[in-house]
Short mmCIF file of C-alpha atoms in Angstrom, two decimals:
data_model
loop_
_atom_site.label_atom_id
_atom_site.label_comp_id
_atom_site.label_asym_id
_atom_site.label_seq_id
_atom_site.Cartn_x
_atom_site.Cartn_y
_atom_site.Cartn_z
CA UNK F 1192 28.24 -20.60 -11.83
CA UNK F 1193 27.56 -17.30 -13.57
CA UNK F 1194 29.85 -15.77 -16.15
CA UNK F 1195 29.03 -12.06 -15.62
CA UNK F 1196 30.81 -10.42 -12.71
CA UNK F 1197 28.60 -8.03 -10.75
CA UNK F 1198 30.17 -4.61 -10.06
CA UNK F 1199 26.92 -3.07 -8.79
CA UNK F 1200 26.77 -0.42 -6.07
CA UNK F 1201 24.79 -1.06 -2.91
CA UNK F 1202 23.39 -4.49 -3.85
CA UNK F 1203 26.11 -6.70 -5.21
CA UNK F 1204 27.44 -10.27 -5.24
CA UNK F 1205 29.53 -10.91 -2.13
CA UNK F 1206 31.10 -14.29 -2.88
CA UNK F 1207 33.65 -15.80 -5.21
CA UNK F 1208 32.59 -17.52 -8.40
CA UNK F 1209 33.32 -21.19 -8.92
CA UNK F 1210 32.46 -23.51 -11.79
CA UNK F 1211 30.05 -26.35 -10.99
CA UNK F 1212 31.65 -28.99 -8.78
CA UNK F 1213 34.84 -26.98 -8.14
CA UNK F 1214 34.89 -25.45 -4.67
CA UNK F 1215 37.53 -24.42 -2.12
CA UNK F 1216 38.64 -27.18 0.22
CA UNK F 1217 36.93 -25.51 3.19
CA UNK F 1218 33.59 -24.98 1.40
CA UNK F 1219 30.88 -26.89 3.27
CA UNK F 1220 27.33 -27.30 1.95
CA UNK F 1221 26.05 -30.15 4.10
CA UNK F 1222 25.21 -33.65 2.90
CA UNK F 1223 25.64 -32.99 -0.83
CA UNK F 1224 27.14 -35.15 -3.49
CA UNK F 1225 29.99 -33.87 -5.65
CA UNK F 1226 29.02 -32.04 -7.77
CA UNK F 1227 26.03 -30.91 -5.65
CA UNK F 1228 22.50 -31.08 -7.03
CA UNK F 1229 21.01 -27.87 -8.34
CA UNK F 1230 17.56 -26.46 -7.85
CA UNK F 1231 15.46 -26.26 -10.98
CA UNK F 1232 15.82 -22.94 -12.71
CA UNK F 1233 18.91 -21.76 -10.84
CA UNK F 1234 22.26 -22.57 -9.30
CA UNK F 1235 21.18 -22.81 -5.64
CA UNK F 1236 21.82 -25.90 -3.57
CA UNK F 1237 19.24 -27.83 -1.59
CA UNK F 1238 19.11 -30.95 0.51
CA UNK F 1239 16.44 -33.35 -0.70
CA UNK F 1240 16.46 -35.03 2.74
CA UNK F 1241 15.40 -31.82 4.48
CA UNK F 1242 12.38 -32.09 6.77
CA UNK F 1243 10.04 -29.28 7.83
CA UNK F 1244 8.43 -29.49 11.27
CA UNK F 1245 5.26 -27.75 12.44
CA UNK F 1246 6.54 -24.32 13.43
CA UNK F 1247 4.74 -22.33 16.15
CA UNK F 1248 7.42 -19.69 16.69
CA UNK F 1249 6.07 -16.21 17.54
CA UNK F 1250 8.10 -14.34 14.92
CA UNK F 1251 10.16 -14.86 12.91
CA UNK F 1252 7.90 -17.76 12.16
CA UNK F 1253 6.78 -20.21 9.53
CA UNK F 1254 6.59 -19.08 5.93
CA UNK F 1255 4.37 -20.84 3.38
CA UNK F 1256 6.10 -23.82 1.78
CA UNK F 1257 5.18 -22.62 -1.70
CA UNK F 1258 6.83 -19.26 -0.99
CA UNK F 1259 10.00 -20.95 0.26
CA UNK F 1260 10.14 -23.10 -2.87
CA UNK F 1261 9.63 -20.11 -5.15
CA UNK F 1262 12.31 -18.11 -3.34
CA UNK F 1263 14.72 -21.04 -3.58
CA UNK F 1264 14.19 -21.34 -7.31
CA UNK F 1265 14.89 -17.63 -7.85
CA UNK F 1266 17.51 -17.11 -5.15
CA UNK F 1267 20.70 -17.30 -7.17
CA UNK F 1268 19.33 -16.00 -10.44
CA UNK F 1269 16.23 -13.83 -10.65
CA UNK F 1270 14.30 -14.27 -13.89
CA UNK F 1271 17.26 -14.63 -16.24
CA UNK F 1272 18.97 -11.46 -14.98
CA UNK F 1273 22.13 -13.57 -14.35
CA UNK F 1274 22.16 -12.28 -10.77
CA UNK F 1275 20.20 -12.65 -7.58
CA UNK F 1276 17.60 -10.00 -6.86
CA UNK F 1277 19.60 -9.23 -3.70
CA UNK F 1278 22.55 -8.31 -5.92
CA UNK F 1279 20.63 -6.01 -8.26
CA UNK F 1280 20.25 -2.28 -7.78
CA UNK F 1281 17.32 -1.25 -5.62
CA UNK F 1282 16.68 1.51 -8.17
CA UNK F 1283 16.70 -0.84 -11.14
CA UNK F 1284 13.65 -1.93 -13.10
CA UNK F 1285 13.59 -5.44 -11.59
CA UNK F 1286 13.33 -4.41 -7.96
CA UNK F 1287 11.08 -1.44 -8.74
CA UNK F 1288 8.60 -3.90 -10.23
CA UNK F 1289 8.82 -6.12 -7.15
CA UNK F 1290 8.20 -3.21 -4.77
CA UNK F 1291 5.26 -1.98 -6.85
CA UNK F 1292 3.83 -5.52 -6.90
CA UNK F 1293 4.06 -5.76 -3.11
CA UNK F 1294 2.30 -2.43 -2.65
CA UNK F 1295 -0.43 -3.19 -5.18
CA UNK F 1296 -1.16 -6.59 -3.63
CA UNK F 1297 -1.30 -5.11 -0.12
CA UNK F 1298 -3.69 -2.42 -1.31
CA UNK F 1299 -5.87 -5.01 -3.02
CA UNK F 1300 -5.95 -7.53 -0.17
CA UNK F 1301 -6.51 -4.99 2.63
CA UNK F 1302 -8.66 -2.67 0.45
CA UNK F 1303 -6.45 0.33 1.21
CA UNK F 1304 -7.87 3.58 -0.25
CA UNK F 1305 -5.83 5.90 -2.42
CA UNK F 1306 -5.64 8.59 0.25
CA UNK F 1307 -3.32 6.33 2.23
CA UNK F 1308 0.41 5.96 1.57
CA UNK F 1309 1.97 2.49 1.76
CA UNK F 1310 5.60 2.35 2.90
CA UNK F 1311 8.15 -0.44 3.32
CA UNK F 1312 10.62 0.62 6.00
CA UNK F 1313 13.25 -0.81 8.32
CA UNK F 1314 13.34 -0.70 12.11
CA UNK F 1315 10.37 -2.87 13.03
CA UNK F 1316 7.49 -1.86 15.28
CA UNK F 1317 9.98 -0.40 17.74
CA UNK F 1318 11.14 2.04 15.10
CA UNK F 1319 7.55 3.02 14.37
CA UNK F 1320 6.94 3.76 18.06
CA UNK F 1321 9.38 6.65 17.57
CA UNK F 1322 8.31 7.52 14.01
CA UNK F 1323 4.63 7.98 14.90
CA UNK F 1324 4.95 11.04 17.16
CA UNK F 1325 7.67 12.50 14.95
CA UNK F 1326 5.32 12.41 11.96
CA UNK F 1327 1.92 13.05 13.57
CA UNK F 1328 2.69 15.79 16.13
CA UNK F 1329 4.01 19.32 15.71
CA UNK F 1330 6.20 19.35 18.80
CA UNK F 1331 7.16 17.35 21.88
CA UNK F 1332 4.44 19.24 23.77
CA UNK F 1333 1.62 17.82 21.65
CA UNK F 1334 -0.31 15.04 23.37
CA UNK F 1335 -1.09 11.57 22.11
CA UNK F 1336 -3.21 8.83 23.68
CA UNK F 1337 -1.75 5.39 24.42
CA UNK F 1338 -3.92 2.45 25.41
CA UNK F 1339 -1.71 -0.12 27.16
CA UNK F 1340 -2.99 -3.70 26.96
CA UNK F 1341 0.24 -5.70 27.16
CA UNK F 1342 3.99 -5.82 26.68
CA UNK F 1343 4.26 -4.27 23.23
CA UNK F 1344 1.75 -1.45 23.65
CA UNK F 1345 3.50 -0.50 26.90
CA UNK F 1346 6.84 -0.48 25.11
CA UNK F 1347 5.40 1.73 22.37
CA UNK F 1348 4.06 4.18 24.96
CA UNK F 1349 7.43 4.43 26.68
CA UNK F 1350 9.18 5.06 23.37
CA UNK F 1351 6.57 7.56 22.24
CA UNK F 1352 6.95 9.53 25.49
CA UNK F 1353 10.42 10.57 24.35
CA UNK F 1354 8.89 12.55 21.47
CA UNK F 1355 5.44 13.72 22.66
CA UNK F 1356 3.25 14.19 25.70
CA UNK F 1357 2.14 10.55 25.98
CA UNK F 1358 -1.09 10.07 27.93
CA UNK F 1359 -1.62 6.50 29.16
CA UNK F 1360 -5.40 6.19 28.93
CA UNK F 1361 -5.62 2.66 30.37
CA UNK F 1362 -3.42 -0.18 31.61
CA UNK F 1363 -0.51 1.87 32.86
CA UNK F 1364 -0.45 0.33 36.35
CA UNK F 1365 -0.75 -3.29 35.21
CA UNK F 1366 2.09 -5.66 36.11
CA UNK F 1367 3.89 -7.35 33.21
CA UNK F 1368 2.67 -10.73 34.46
CA UNK F 1369 -0.91 -9.45 34.28
CA UNK F 1370 -2.72 -8.22 31.19
CA UNK F 1371 -5.17 -11.10 31.09
CA UNK F 1372 -8.11 -8.96 29.95
CA UNK F 1373 -8.67 -6.00 27.62
CA UNK F 1374 -9.32 -2.58 29.17
CA UNK F 1375 -13.06 -2.03 29.56
CA UNK F 1376 -12.87 1.78 29.48
CA UNK F 1377 -10.39 4.60 29.02
CA UNK F 1378 -10.15 8.37 29.36
CA UNK F 1379 -8.98 9.94 26.12
CA UNK F 1380 -7.49 13.44 26.44
CA UNK F 1381 -8.91 16.27 24.36
CA UNK F 1382 -6.96 17.19 21.27
CA UNK F 1383 -4.81 14.05 21.09
CA UNK F 1384 -2.90 13.82 17.82
CA UNK F 1385 -3.49 10.07 17.64
CA UNK F 1386 -4.74 7.11 19.70
CA UNK F 1387 -2.23 4.27 19.76
CA UNK F 1388 -2.99 0.66 20.61
CA UNK F 1389 -1.77 -2.85 19.78
CA UNK F 1390 -4.45 -4.74 17.88
CA UNK F 1391 -2.96 -8.04 19.06
CA UNK F 1392 -0.56 -8.60 21.98
CA UNK F 1393 1.76 -11.46 21.06
CA UNK F 1394 3.13 -11.97 24.60
CA UNK F 1395 -0.11 -11.90 26.57
CA UNK F 1396 -2.45 -13.36 23.94
CA UNK F 1397 -4.98 -10.53 23.84
CA UNK F 1398 -6.66 -9.33 20.65
CA UNK F 1399 -9.19 -6.55 20.14
CA UNK F 1400 -12.30 -7.99 18.46
CA UNK F 1401 -12.93 -4.55 16.92
CA UNK F 1402 -11.08 -1.22 16.82
CA UNK F 1403 -11.39 0.75 20.08
CA UNK F 1404 -13.66 3.78 19.98
CA UNK F 1405 -11.63 6.99 19.98
CA UNK F 1406 -11.96 10.61 18.85
CA UNK F 1407 -8.37 10.86 17.66
CA UNK F 1408 -7.13 8.95 14.58
CA UNK F 1409 -6.27 5.36 15.48
CA UNK F 1410 -2.64 4.27 15.18
CA UNK F 1411 -2.65 0.47 15.29
CA UNK F 1412 0.24 -1.91 15.76
CA UNK F 1413 -0.91 -4.90 13.68
CA UNK F 1414 2.43 -6.66 13.58
CA UNK F 1415 1.01 -10.00 14.63
CA UNK F 1416 -2.45 -10.07 13.04
CA UNK F 1417 -2.30 -8.02 9.85
CA UNK F 1418 -3.96 -9.77 6.89
CA UNK F 1419 -5.52 -12.39 9.17
CA UNK F 1420 -9.01 -10.83 9.16
CA UNK F 1421 -10.89 -8.24 7.16
CA UNK F 1422 -10.68 -4.63 8.30
CA UNK F 1423 -11.99 -1.28 7.16
CA UNK F 1424 -8.79 0.64 6.49
CA UNK F 1425 -10.62 3.94 6.87
CA UNK F 1426 -11.14 3.16 10.56
CA UNK F 1427 -7.43 3.90 11.05
CA UNK F 1428 -5.12 6.84 10.65
CA UNK F 1429 -2.02 4.63 10.73
CA UNK F 1430 -1.46 0.89 10.56
CA UNK F 1431 2.03 -0.51 10.99
CA UNK F 1432 3.27 -4.07 11.08
CA UNK F 1433 6.59 -5.84 11.26
CA UNK F 1434 6.49 -8.39 8.46
CA UNK F 1435 7.86 -11.32 10.45
CA UNK F 1436 4.50 -12.79 11.48
CA UNK F 1437 2.02 -12.79 8.60
CA UNK F 1438 3.73 -10.98 5.74
CA UNK F 1439 7.25 -12.36 5.34
CA UNK F 1440 10.65 -12.55 7.04
CA UNK F 1441 11.98 -10.10 9.59
CA UNK F 1442 13.68 -6.94 8.39
CA UNK F 1443 10.90 -4.92 6.78
CA UNK F 1444 7.98 -3.02 8.29
CA UNK F 1445 4.80 -2.07 6.46
CA UNK F 1446 3.31 1.34 7.23
CA UNK F 1447 -0.11 2.44 5.98
CA UNK F 1448 -0.75 6.10 6.78
CA UNK F 1449 -3.42 8.61 5.83
CA UNK F 1450 -1.57 11.36 3.99
CA UNK F 1451 -3.42 14.29 5.53
CA UNK F 1452 -2.15 13.30 9.00
CA UNK F 1453 1.53 13.57 8.08
CA UNK F 1454 3.31 16.65 9.43
CA UNK F 1455 6.86 15.51 10.06
CA UNK F 1456 8.75 17.68 12.50
CA UNK F 1457 12.05 19.29 11.34
CA UNK F 1458 14.09 16.98 13.55
CA UNK F 1459 12.53 13.82 12.09
CA UNK F 1460 15.30 11.59 10.70
CA UNK F 1461 15.06 11.14 6.95
CA UNK F 1462 14.47 7.40 7.23
CA UNK F 1463 11.41 7.99 9.47
CA UNK F 1464 9.92 10.86 7.45
CA UNK F 1465 6.72 9.37 6.02
CA UNK F 1466 6.25 12.03 3.33
CA UNK F 1467 9.87 11.85 2.25
CA UNK F 1468 9.83 8.08 2.12
CA UNK F 1469 6.67 8.02 0.03
CA UNK F 1470 8.14 10.56 -2.38
CA UNK F 1471 11.19 8.33 -2.81
CA UNK F 1472 9.23 5.04 -3.07
CA UNK F 1473 10.45 3.92 0.39
CA UNK F 1474 14.04 4.33 -0.79
CA UNK F 1475 15.37 7.30 1.17
CA UNK F 1476 17.91 4.70 2.25
CA UNK F 1477 18.74 1.38 0.59
CA UNK F 1478 15.66 -0.73 1.34
CA UNK F 1479 15.65 -4.37 2.48
CA UNK F 1480 15.23 -5.68 -1.05
CA UNK F 1481 15.07 -9.40 -0.32
CA UNK F 1482 12.55 -8.93 2.48
CA UNK F 1483 10.27 -6.84 0.25
CA UNK F 1484 10.57 -9.49 -2.46
CA UNK F 1485 9.50 -12.11 0.10
CA UNK F 1486 6.55 -9.95 1.18
CA UNK F 1487 5.43 -9.81 -2.46
CA UNK F 1488 5.63 -13.63 -2.68
CA UNK F 1489 3.67 -14.08 0.56
CA UNK F 1490 0.98 -11.69 -0.64
CA UNK F 1491 0.74 -13.55 -3.95
CA UNK F 1492 0.33 -16.79 -1.98
CA UNK F 1493 -2.30 -15.21 0.27
CA UNK F 1494 -4.29 -14.08 -2.75
CA UNK F 1495 -4.09 -17.57 -4.26
CA UNK F 1496 -5.43 -19.07 -1.01
CA UNK F 1497 -8.57 -16.94 -1.24
CA UNK F 1498 -7.44 -13.69 0.34
CA UNK F 1499 -7.89 -12.23 3.80
CA UNK F 1500 -11.41 -13.63 4.15
CA UNK F 1501 -10.09 -17.18 3.83
CA UNK F 1502 -7.29 -16.46 6.31
CA UNK F 1503 -9.92 -15.20 8.76
CA UNK F 1504 -11.86 -18.47 8.51
CA UNK F 1505 -8.74 -20.59 8.95
CA UNK F 1506 -7.50 -18.47 11.86
CA UNK F 1507 -10.75 -18.96 13.72
CA UNK F 1508 -10.64 -22.72 13.22
CA UNK F 1509 -6.97 -23.08 14.21
CA UNK F 1510 -7.56 -21.08 17.38
CA UNK F 1511 -10.70 -23.10 18.18
CA UNK F 1512 -8.71 -26.34 18.01
CA UNK F 1513 -6.04 -25.15 20.45
CA UNK F 1514 -8.36 -23.41 22.92
CA UNK F 1515 -10.59 -26.50 23.00
CA UNK F 1516 -7.64 -28.67 24.02
CA UNK F 1517 -6.35 -26.09 26.50
CA UNK F 1518 -9.74 -25.66 28.21
CA UNK F 1519 -10.27 -29.31 29.13
CA UNK F 1520 -8.85 -28.90 32.63
CA UNK F 1521 -5.20 -29.90 32.59
CA UNK F 1522 -3.90 -26.65 31.09
CA UNK F 1523 -4.64 -23.06 32.08
CA UNK F 1524 -4.98 -20.30 29.49
CA UNK F 1525 -3.67 -16.84 30.35
CA UNK F 1526 -6.76 -15.17 28.85
CA UNK F 1527 -10.13 -16.54 29.94
CA UNK F 1528 -12.61 -14.16 28.30
CA UNK F 1529 -13.40 -15.61 24.84
CA UNK F 1530 -13.96 -12.19 23.25
CA UNK F 1531 -10.46 -11.04 24.27
CA UNK F 1532 -8.58 -14.18 23.27
CA UNK F 1533 -6.07 -13.86 20.47
CA UNK F 1534 -6.46 -16.00 17.37
CA UNK F 1535 -2.75 -15.56 16.67
CA UNK F 1536 -0.96 -16.19 19.99
CA UNK F 1537 -2.22 -18.54 22.72
CA UNK F 1538 -0.25 -18.54 25.99
CA UNK F 1539 -1.03 -21.49 28.26
CA UNK F 1540 0.42 -23.11 31.37
CA UNK F 1541 0.88 -26.60 32.74
CA UNK F 1542 0.25 -27.46 36.41
CA UNK F 1543 3.97 -27.61 37.29
CA UNK F 1544 7.15 -26.07 35.85
CA UNK F 1545 8.85 -29.45 35.50
CA UNK F 1546 5.92 -30.60 33.37
CA UNK F 1547 6.41 -27.55 31.15
CA UNK F 1548 9.97 -28.60 30.38
CA UNK F 1549 8.83 -32.16 29.69
CA UNK F 1550 6.00 -30.92 27.47
CA UNK F 1551 8.38 -28.80 25.41
CA UNK F 1552 10.90 -31.63 24.99
CA UNK F 1553 8.17 -34.00 23.88
CA UNK F 1554 6.75 -31.43 21.49
CA UNK F 1555 10.14 -30.92 19.88
CA UNK F 1556 10.54 -34.69 19.48
CA UNK F 1557 7.09 -34.79 17.87
CA UNK F 1558 8.04 -32.09 15.36
CA UNK F 1559 6.17 -29.26 17.08
CA UNK F 1560 8.60 -26.34 17.33
CA UNK F 1561 8.62 -22.91 18.96
CA UNK F 1562 6.17 -23.49 21.82
CA UNK F 1563 8.18 -21.98 24.67
CA UNK F 1564 6.43 -19.00 26.27
CA UNK F 1565 7.82 -15.47 26.38
CA UNK F 1566 10.15 -14.70 29.29
CA UNK F 1567 7.60 -12.22 30.71
CA UNK F 1568 5.01 -14.97 31.29
CA UNK F 1569 6.81 -18.29 31.03
CA UNK F 1570 4.78 -21.39 30.29
CA UNK F 1571 3.98 -22.20 26.67
CA UNK F 1572 2.68 -20.26 23.69
CA UNK F 1573 1.31 -21.42 20.36
CA UNK F 1574 1.49 -18.87 17.54
CA UNK F 1575 -0.94 -19.53 14.71
CA UNK F 1576 -0.08 -17.13 11.90
CA UNK F 1577 -1.40 -17.37 8.36
CA UNK F 1578 1.20 -19.87 7.16
CA UNK F 1579 0.47 -22.26 10.06
CA UNK F 1580 -1.70 -24.99 8.61
CA UNK F 1581 -4.90 -26.47 10.01
CA UNK F 1582 -3.08 -29.80 10.12
CA UNK F 1583 -0.38 -28.28 12.33
CA UNK F 1584 -3.00 -26.94 14.74
CA UNK F 1585 -4.79 -30.30 14.81
CA UNK F 1586 -1.51 -32.14 15.50
CA UNK F 1587 -0.67 -29.76 18.36
CA UNK F 1588 -4.14 -30.18 19.87
CA UNK F 1589 -3.76 -33.96 19.66
CA UNK F 1590 -0.35 -33.79 21.36
CA UNK F 1591 -1.76 -31.56 24.13
CA UNK F 1592 -4.55 -34.05 24.82
CA UNK F 1593 -2.19 -37.01 24.75
CA UNK F 1594 0.24 -35.33 27.15
CA UNK F 1595 -2.62 -34.41 29.52
CA UNK F 1596 -3.85 -38.01 29.44
CA UNK F 1597 -0.41 -39.37 30.27
CA UNK F 1598 0.63 -36.79 32.88
CA UNK F 1599 -2.67 -35.52 34.29
#
């Protein structure tokens, strides 16, 4: 395929080179002719008979078709470099430009002020549950407030308690099968270093309509609703989000942090040290280069669609379609209060468990994927992230009504 042989360091080509049409006997690429067809602009293979279903998985989830096509075109050779971006040095000019593009687009789309650092890290939201107290408290004796509204905020509180005096201000006694409403009030301790909450709970389908009122700087887990509605970044001390819902594939986490809050403790691991990572352009360790490249593509796509404001409009309409079908009597939604209902994740239940299995089989046959509920709740769940189309939501609503008519 490519005449140069890549002897790079951390990011290098991992496979053997073969001329077009000449492959080892055990090389399998699916239903391709010999020689296989090539994608325009590169040497990657694709199956023209491939079909794409409506994907409602909760994360990893659907990516925009245009982003997938662009990534396919550039996968094997990035912009005439004679190598894939994944094979190029993370400290080279090509990837440095990609990382800078991702940061600049995120700043533009979310209107992030200059006093905030933007980081691209590994470890997901779970990693940030540990990184937060290590960077925002002076010692394990410092207190932090944790508002528990569902599965993921509870998990963050338990992880944070290993590194600080974690005060559960609300929701601590709730059973995992509960969490069907947002806390109405909470008791914030004096002098808390930060106030942590999950802006959207993917398992339980709860979403804060506005940031909670707190004296301490807000630390928000926005993994499942970032870039789906306009926010005022200055309302937050820290925003973090795993990319695998609205920003790209799994494997990279975006962190937006106000610089004056950072005071990393001496025992903070280098990869979690916010100040150190910013100083090294999020490259204290080898970064997830392909994932950051995909984030840049998704953000370019989001800007082309009209930005966060357009995503907010579409999110509201997609959620309206599904809730309308779910509220007609046959199904039961986990969250009843309209103001607390998530626009991103909608858990719902059928009258009987055997009907749930039948519903899911029929949905799969109809090209509606990823609707099985989380193990904590069971039932079904529709996830409506930015790349989920209005047509997909309309088709799911139509299937829900048809199934209710036939089995109700």
